Amino acid sequence: MRSHKQPASAYGSEQTNQVVAADAGGMTYATPHVQPPSRHGVMTPPGQAASAADSPSARDCAFIGLQNAYRPHGGLSRLNGLAARRHARPEAQDRDVVGLVEAGSVFGFQWHADFWVPLFQFDFSGTQVAAAPQRVVAELGETVDGWALATWFVEPSCSLDGRSPIECLDLHLPDVLEAARAARFMMRR
């Protein structure tokens, strides 16, 4: 399992829909189970439903879920943060991380104004693109968008005995590749 644990400093507050912490490299972490505030800055009392305007969107909740799921596997990082610190410049290729995304060597997804990249796609040092995630993405096919890819890697799979592909990637790559082939087949139906 790849883990990039880094100290974080808080820059959010409970007056937003989420509490967010960021490290110096731009990785962010959402704190789960924070009750959203009301429009007037007062927390909604426990047991009382917030209005639709007070609750985060389904996409926001899904993003927080992805942040939580990827945290043990390196987390998520904004593309511009990776590019700024040249986090992912492979020695064998003369491309920066933006070029890697454009070439399809690394995937990510858009959320609000930022493009987010799951960091498990890089080796432990963060300087090389890991081969296993690339192979799995190739099996899934080019028609799957980044959001769907990010979700697929962290959802439990019946093909993997209820484990997620990212959990099995290092030790059971052939099984993950088979699960990706099965998922591709199911998407075509």
mmCIF file with all atom_site columns, C-alpha atoms in Angstrom, residues 3-65:
data_model
loop_
_atom_site.group_PDB
_atom_site.id
_atom_site.type_symbol
_atom_site.label_atom_id
_atom_site.label_alt_id
_atom_site.label_comp_id
_atom_site.label_asym_id
_atom_site.label_entity_id
_atom_site.label_seq_id
_atom_site.pdbx_PDB_ins_code
_atom_site.Cartn_x
_atom_site.Cartn_y
_atom_site.Cartn_z
_atom_site.occupancy
_atom_site.B_iso_or_equiv
_atom_site.pdbx_formal_charge
_atom_site.auth_seq_id
_atom_site.auth_comp_id
_atom_site.auth_asym_id
_atom_site.auth_atom_id
_atom_site.pdbx_PDB_model_num
ATOM 1  C CA . SER A 1 3  ? 0.975   6.020  1.775  1.00 0.00 ? 3  SER A CA 1
ATOM 2  C CA . HIS A 1 4  ? 2.097   9.603  1.671  1.00 0.00 ? 4  HIS A CA 1
ATOM 3  C CA . LYS A 1 5  ? 1.329   10.861 5.153  1.00 0.00 ? 5  LYS A CA 1
ATOM 4  C CA . GLN A 1 6  ? 2.199   14.495 5.492  1.00 0.00 ? 6  GLN A CA 1
ATOM 5  C CA . PRO A 1 7  ? 1.399   17.018 8.217  1.00 0.00 ? 7  PRO A CA 1
ATOM 6  C CA . ALA A 1 8  ? -1.587  19.182 7.455  1.00 0.00 ? 8  ALA A CA 1
ATOM 7  C CA . SER A 1 9  ? -2.610  22.687 8.467  1.00 0.00 ? 9  SER A CA 1
ATOM 8  C CA . ALA A 1 10 ? -6.273  23.675 8.557  1.00 0.00 ? 10 ALA A CA 1
ATOM 9  C CA . TYR A 1 11 ? -7.492  26.423 6.268  1.00 0.00 ? 11 TYR A CA 1
ATOM 10 C CA . GLY A 1 12 ? -11.196 25.728 6.344  1.00 0.00 ? 12 GLY A CA 1
ATOM 11 C CA . SER A 1 13 ? -13.836 26.268 8.966  1.00 0.00 ? 13 SER A CA 1
ATOM 12 C CA . GLU A 1 14 ? -17.091 24.757 10.050 1.00 0.00 ? 14 GLU A CA 1
ATOM 13 C CA . GLN A 1 15 ? -18.880 27.641 8.332  1.00 0.00 ? 15 GLN A CA 1
ATOM 14 C CA . THR A 1 16 ? -18.421 25.908 4.981  1.00 0.00 ? 16 THR A CA 1
ATOM 15 C CA . ASN A 1 17 ? -19.913 22.620 3.864  1.00 0.00 ? 17 ASN A CA 1
ATOM 16 C CA . GLN A 1 18 ? -16.709 20.867 4.811  1.00 0.00 ? 18 GLN A CA 1
ATOM 17 C CA . VAL A 1 19 ? -13.616 21.336 6.896  1.00 0.00 ? 19 VAL A CA 1
ATOM 18 C CA . VAL A 1 20 ? -10.581 21.096 4.693  1.00 0.00 ? 20 VAL A CA 1
ATOM 19 C CA . ALA A 1 21 ? -6.943  20.712 5.667  1.00 0.00 ? 21 ALA A CA 1
ATOM 20 C CA . ALA A 1 22 ? -4.053  21.155 3.271  1.00 0.00 ? 22 ALA A CA 1
ATOM 21 C CA . ASP A 1 23 ? -0.396  20.355 3.406  1.00 0.00 ? 23 ASP A CA 1
ATOM 22 C CA . ALA A 1 24 ? 2.312   22.526 1.901  1.00 0.00 ? 24 ALA A CA 1
ATOM 23 C CA . GLY A 1 25 ? 2.214   20.527 -1.351 1.00 0.00 ? 25 GLY A CA 1
ATOM 24 C CA . GLY A 1 26 ? -1.427  21.278 -2.098 1.00 0.00 ? 26 GLY A CA 1
ATOM 25 C CA . MET A 1 27 ? -2.934  17.929 -1.042 1.00 0.00 ? 27 MET A CA 1
ATOM 26 C CA . THR A 1 28 ? -6.259  18.493 0.655  1.00 0.00 ? 28 THR A CA 1
ATOM 27 C CA . TYR A 1 29 ? -8.243  16.384 3.027  1.00 0.00 ? 29 TYR A CA 1
ATOM 28 C CA . ALA A 1 30 ? -11.919 16.778 3.857  1.00 0.00 ? 30 ALA A CA 1
ATOM 29 C CA . THR A 1 31 ? -12.978 15.991 7.370  1.00 0.00 ? 31 THR A CA 1
ATOM 30 C CA . PRO A 1 32 ? -16.009 13.672 7.199  1.00 0.00 ? 32 PRO A CA 1
ATOM 31 C CA . HIS A 1 33 ? -19.205 13.981 9.187  1.00 0.00 ? 33 HIS A CA 1
ATOM 32 C CA . VAL A 1 34 ? -19.151 17.749 9.569  1.00 0.00 ? 34 VAL A CA 1
ATOM 33 C CA . GLN A 1 35 ? -22.657 19.054 9.817  1.00 0.00 ? 35 GLN A CA 1
ATOM 34 C CA . PRO A 1 36 ? -23.304 21.756 7.219  1.00 0.00 ? 36 PRO A CA 1
ATOM 35 C CA . PRO A 1 37 ? -24.131 25.219 8.569  1.00 0.00 ? 37 PRO A CA 1
ATOM 36 C CA . SER A 1 38 ? -27.354 27.027 7.849  1.00 0.00 ? 38 SER A CA 1
ATOM 37 C CA . ARG A 1 39 ? -27.461 30.042 5.555  1.00 0.00 ? 39 ARG A CA 1
ATOM 38 C CA . HIS A 1 40 ? -27.126 32.346 8.568  1.00 0.00 ? 40 HIS A CA 1
ATOM 39 C CA . GLY A 1 41 ? -23.946 30.775 9.932  1.00 0.00 ? 41 GLY A CA 1
ATOM 40 C CA . VAL A 1 42 ? -25.762 28.849 12.662 1.00 0.00 ? 42 VAL A CA 1
ATOM 41 C CA . MET A 1 43 ? -25.328 25.099 12.765 1.00 0.00 ? 43 MET A CA 1
ATOM 42 C CA . THR A 1 44 ? -28.463 23.096 12.078 1.00 0.00 ? 44 THR A CA 1
ATOM 43 C CA . PRO A 1 45 ? -29.622 21.478 15.335 1.00 0.00 ? 45 PRO A CA 1
ATOM 44 C CA . PRO A 1 46 ? -29.101 17.698 15.528 1.00 0.00 ? 46 PRO A CA 1
ATOM 45 C CA . GLY A 1 47 ? -32.085 15.761 14.242 1.00 0.00 ? 47 GLY A CA 1
ATOM 46 C CA . GLN A 1 48 ? -33.360 18.687 12.199 1.00 0.00 ? 48 GLN A CA 1
ATOM 47 C CA . ALA A 1 49 ? -32.975 18.408 8.434  1.00 0.00 ? 49 ALA A CA 1
ATOM 48 C CA . ALA A 1 50 ? -31.236 21.224 6.620  1.00 0.00 ? 50 ALA A CA 1
ATOM 49 C CA . SER A 1 51 ? -32.919 22.691 3.566  1.00 0.00 ? 51 SER A CA 1
ATOM 50 C CA . ALA A 1 52 ? -31.720 21.723 0.095  1.00 0.00 ? 52 ALA A CA 1
ATOM 51 C CA . ALA A 1 53 ? -29.927 25.078 -0.160 1.00 0.00 ? 53 ALA A CA 1
ATOM 52 C CA . ASP A 1 54 ? -27.990 24.279 3.025  1.00 0.00 ? 54 ASP A CA 1
ATOM 53 C CA . SER A 1 55 ? -26.814 20.801 2.067  1.00 0.00 ? 55 SER A CA 1
ATOM 54 C CA . PRO A 1 56 ? -23.902 19.998 -0.224 1.00 0.00 ? 56 PRO A CA 1
ATOM 55 C CA . SER A 1 57 ? -24.668 18.636 -3.660 1.00 0.00 ? 57 SER A CA 1
ATOM 56 C CA . ALA A 1 58 ? -24.456 14.939 -4.448 1.00 0.00 ? 58 ALA A CA 1
ATOM 57 C CA . ARG A 1 59 ? -21.290 15.634 -6.459 1.00 0.00 ? 59 ARG A CA 1
ATOM 58 C CA . ASP A 1 60 ? -19.727 17.420 -3.457 1.00 0.00 ? 60 ASP A CA 1
ATOM 59 C CA . CYS A 1 61 ? -20.558 14.446 -1.237 1.00 0.00 ? 61 CYS A CA 1
ATOM 60 C CA . ALA A 1 62 ? -19.090 12.085 -3.830 1.00 0.00 ? 62 ALA A CA 1
ATOM 61 C CA . PHE A 1 63 ? -15.900 14.160 -3.934 1.00 0.00 ? 63 PHE A CA 1
ATOM 62 C CA . ILE A 1 64 ? -15.566 14.018 -0.151 1.00 0.00 ? 64 ILE A CA 1
ATOM 63 C CA . GLY A 1 65 ? -16.069 10.251 -0.387 1.00 0.00 ? 65 GLY A CA 1
#
